[in-house]
Short mmCIF file of C-alpha atoms in Angstrom, two decimals:
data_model
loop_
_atom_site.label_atom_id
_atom_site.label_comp_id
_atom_site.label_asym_id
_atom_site.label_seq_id
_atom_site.Cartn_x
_atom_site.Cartn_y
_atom_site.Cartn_z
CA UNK A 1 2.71 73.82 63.96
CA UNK A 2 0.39 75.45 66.53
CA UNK A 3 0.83 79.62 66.50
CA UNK A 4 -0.98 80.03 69.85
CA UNK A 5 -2.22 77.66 72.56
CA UNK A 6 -5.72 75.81 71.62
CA UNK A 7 -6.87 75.67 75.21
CA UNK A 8 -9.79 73.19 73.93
CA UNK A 9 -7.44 70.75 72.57
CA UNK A 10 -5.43 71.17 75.40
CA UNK A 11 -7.94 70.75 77.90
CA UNK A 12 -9.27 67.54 76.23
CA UNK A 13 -5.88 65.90 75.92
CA UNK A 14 -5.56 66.09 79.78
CA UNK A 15 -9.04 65.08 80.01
CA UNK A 16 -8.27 62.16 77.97
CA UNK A 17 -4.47 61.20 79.52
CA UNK A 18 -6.90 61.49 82.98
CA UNK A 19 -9.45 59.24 81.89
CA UNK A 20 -6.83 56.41 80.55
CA UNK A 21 -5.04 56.76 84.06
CA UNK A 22 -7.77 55.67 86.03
CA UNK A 23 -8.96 53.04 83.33
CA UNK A 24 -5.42 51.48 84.29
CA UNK A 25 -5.75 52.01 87.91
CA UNK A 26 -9.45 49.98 87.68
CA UNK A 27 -7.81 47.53 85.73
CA UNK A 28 -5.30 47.35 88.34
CA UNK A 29 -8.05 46.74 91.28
CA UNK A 30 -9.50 43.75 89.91
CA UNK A 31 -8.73 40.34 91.33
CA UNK A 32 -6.18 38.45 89.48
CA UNK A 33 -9.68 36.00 89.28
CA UNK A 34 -11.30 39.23 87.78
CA UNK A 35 -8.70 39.93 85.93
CA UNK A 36 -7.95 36.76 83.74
CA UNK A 37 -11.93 35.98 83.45
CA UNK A 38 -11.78 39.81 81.84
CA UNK A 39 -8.79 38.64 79.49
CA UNK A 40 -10.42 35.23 78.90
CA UNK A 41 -12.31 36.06 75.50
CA UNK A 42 -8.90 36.96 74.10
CA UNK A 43 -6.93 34.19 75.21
CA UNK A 44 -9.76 31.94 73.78
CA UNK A 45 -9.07 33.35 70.57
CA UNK A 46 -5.40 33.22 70.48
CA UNK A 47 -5.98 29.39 71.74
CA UNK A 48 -7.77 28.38 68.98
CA UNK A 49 -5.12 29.91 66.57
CA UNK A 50 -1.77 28.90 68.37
CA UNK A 51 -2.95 26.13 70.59
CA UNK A 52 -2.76 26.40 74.51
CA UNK A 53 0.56 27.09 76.05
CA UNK A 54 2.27 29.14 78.14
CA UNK A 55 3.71 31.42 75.79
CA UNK A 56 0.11 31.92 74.70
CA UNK A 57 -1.13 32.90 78.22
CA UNK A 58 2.29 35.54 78.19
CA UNK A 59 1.57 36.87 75.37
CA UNK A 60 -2.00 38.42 76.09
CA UNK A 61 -1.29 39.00 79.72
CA UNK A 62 2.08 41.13 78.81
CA UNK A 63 0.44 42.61 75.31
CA UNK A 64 -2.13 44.22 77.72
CA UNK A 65 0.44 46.14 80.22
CA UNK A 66 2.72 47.20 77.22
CA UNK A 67 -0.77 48.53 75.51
CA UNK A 68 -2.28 50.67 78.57
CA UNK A 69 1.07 52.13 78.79
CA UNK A 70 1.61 52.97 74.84
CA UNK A 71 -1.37 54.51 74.73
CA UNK A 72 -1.15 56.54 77.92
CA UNK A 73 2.34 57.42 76.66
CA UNK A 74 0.61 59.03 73.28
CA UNK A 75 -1.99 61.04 75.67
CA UNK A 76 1.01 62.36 77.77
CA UNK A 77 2.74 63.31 75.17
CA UNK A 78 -0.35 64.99 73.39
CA UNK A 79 -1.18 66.60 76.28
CA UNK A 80 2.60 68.21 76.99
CA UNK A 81 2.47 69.37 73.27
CA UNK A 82 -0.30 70.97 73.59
CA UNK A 83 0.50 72.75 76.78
CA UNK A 84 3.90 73.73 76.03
CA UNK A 85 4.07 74.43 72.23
CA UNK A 86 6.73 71.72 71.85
CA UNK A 87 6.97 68.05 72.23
CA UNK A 88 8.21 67.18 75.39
CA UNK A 89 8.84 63.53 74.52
CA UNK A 90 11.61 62.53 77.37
CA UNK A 91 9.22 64.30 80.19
CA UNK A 92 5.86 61.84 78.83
CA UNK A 93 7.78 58.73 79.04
CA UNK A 94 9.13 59.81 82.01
CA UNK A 95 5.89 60.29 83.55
CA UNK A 96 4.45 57.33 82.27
CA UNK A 97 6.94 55.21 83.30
CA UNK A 98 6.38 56.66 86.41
CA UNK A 99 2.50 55.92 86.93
CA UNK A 100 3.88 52.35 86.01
CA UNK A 101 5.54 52.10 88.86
CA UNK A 102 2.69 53.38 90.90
CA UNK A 103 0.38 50.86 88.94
CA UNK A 104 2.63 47.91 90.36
CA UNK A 105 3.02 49.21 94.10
CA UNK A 106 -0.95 49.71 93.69
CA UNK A 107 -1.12 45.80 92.73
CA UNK A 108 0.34 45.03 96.10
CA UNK A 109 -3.08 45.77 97.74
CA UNK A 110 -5.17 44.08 95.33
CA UNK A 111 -5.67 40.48 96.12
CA UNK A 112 -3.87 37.79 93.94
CA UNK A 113 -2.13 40.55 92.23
CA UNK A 114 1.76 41.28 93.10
CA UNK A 115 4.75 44.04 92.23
CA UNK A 116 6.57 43.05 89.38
CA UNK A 117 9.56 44.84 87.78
CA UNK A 118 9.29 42.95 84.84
CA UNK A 119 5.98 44.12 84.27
CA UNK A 120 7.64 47.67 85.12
CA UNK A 121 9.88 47.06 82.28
CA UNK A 122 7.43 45.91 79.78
CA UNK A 123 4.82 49.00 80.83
CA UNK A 124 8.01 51.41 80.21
CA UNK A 125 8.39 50.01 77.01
CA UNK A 126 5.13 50.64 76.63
CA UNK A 127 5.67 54.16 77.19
CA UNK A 128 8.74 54.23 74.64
CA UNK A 129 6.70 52.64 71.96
CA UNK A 130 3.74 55.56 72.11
CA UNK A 131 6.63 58.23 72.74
CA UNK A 132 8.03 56.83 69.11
CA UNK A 133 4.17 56.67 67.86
CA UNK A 134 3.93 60.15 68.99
CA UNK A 135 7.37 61.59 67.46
CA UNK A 136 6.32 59.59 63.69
CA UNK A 137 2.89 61.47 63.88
CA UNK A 138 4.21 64.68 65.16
CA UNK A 139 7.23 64.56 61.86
CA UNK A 140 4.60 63.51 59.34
CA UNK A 141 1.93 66.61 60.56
CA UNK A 142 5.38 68.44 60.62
CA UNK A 143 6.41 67.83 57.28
CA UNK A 144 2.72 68.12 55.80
CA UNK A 145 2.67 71.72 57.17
CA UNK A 146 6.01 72.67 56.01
CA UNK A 147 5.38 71.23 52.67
CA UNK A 148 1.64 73.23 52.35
CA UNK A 149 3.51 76.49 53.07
CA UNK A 150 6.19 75.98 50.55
CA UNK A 151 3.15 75.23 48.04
CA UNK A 152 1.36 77.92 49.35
CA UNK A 153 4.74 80.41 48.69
CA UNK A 154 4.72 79.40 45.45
CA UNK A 155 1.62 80.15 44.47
CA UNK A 156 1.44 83.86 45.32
#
């Protein structure tokens, strides 16, 4: 798809995959007080729709890790693409699934927060949902391209 390197693009997709790790490491540093007061607008809304429950309280709590780590996931695998030429899909998840488990040992110093390898699990899944994100958008801009220079053959 890409010829030759776009260093800005590349340079901005680390910038970005930089930014969402520490927005996940912040997120990680608050409280578990903090942390369900900051979820608390959200859970209020699912409430009100599906009544107040347990599975409720799951749902927005786990939603939240699998999110971070989907969309991390996408940024790493951006960022890979553009630095290499070539998707690099198993080496993104890898990595992300990898700051997961630095996210949890991190959560073992913040207070009211604990290591979970369920959470683990549900952040790498995460990962494997923005790695198949990334792979769907990559096929479609692939296909696009190889379809515009078909059209493009056949008009000259």
């Amino acid at each position: 798809m890409l010829k030759e390197k776009n260093k800005t693009f590349c340079i901005i997709s680390w910038v970005l995959t930089v930014i969402c790790m520490a927005v996940i490491f912040w997120l990680s540093s608050r409280t578990a007080e903090e942390s369900s007061a900051q979820s608390g607008a959200i859970l209020d809304f699912l409430i009100d729709i599906f009544g107040e429950n347990v599975f409720t309280v799951f749902i927005v709590r786990k939603s939240a890790h699998c999110l971070e780590f989907t969309g991390l996931s996408l940024l790493f695998n951006i960022s890979l693409y553009f630095t290499k030429d070539r998707p690099m899909y198993l080496y993104a998840t890898a990595f992300t699934s990898l700051y997961a488990v630095t996210d949890e040992l991190h959560q073992l110093f913040v207070e009211g927060r604990s290591c979970q390898l369920g959470d683990w699990a549900i952040d790498t899944g995460g990962a494997v949902l923005g790695t198949i994100g990334f792979l769907v958008i990559f096929h479609i801009f692939k296909y696009v391209h190889n379809r515009k220079n078909i059209v493009d053959r056949g008009n000259n």
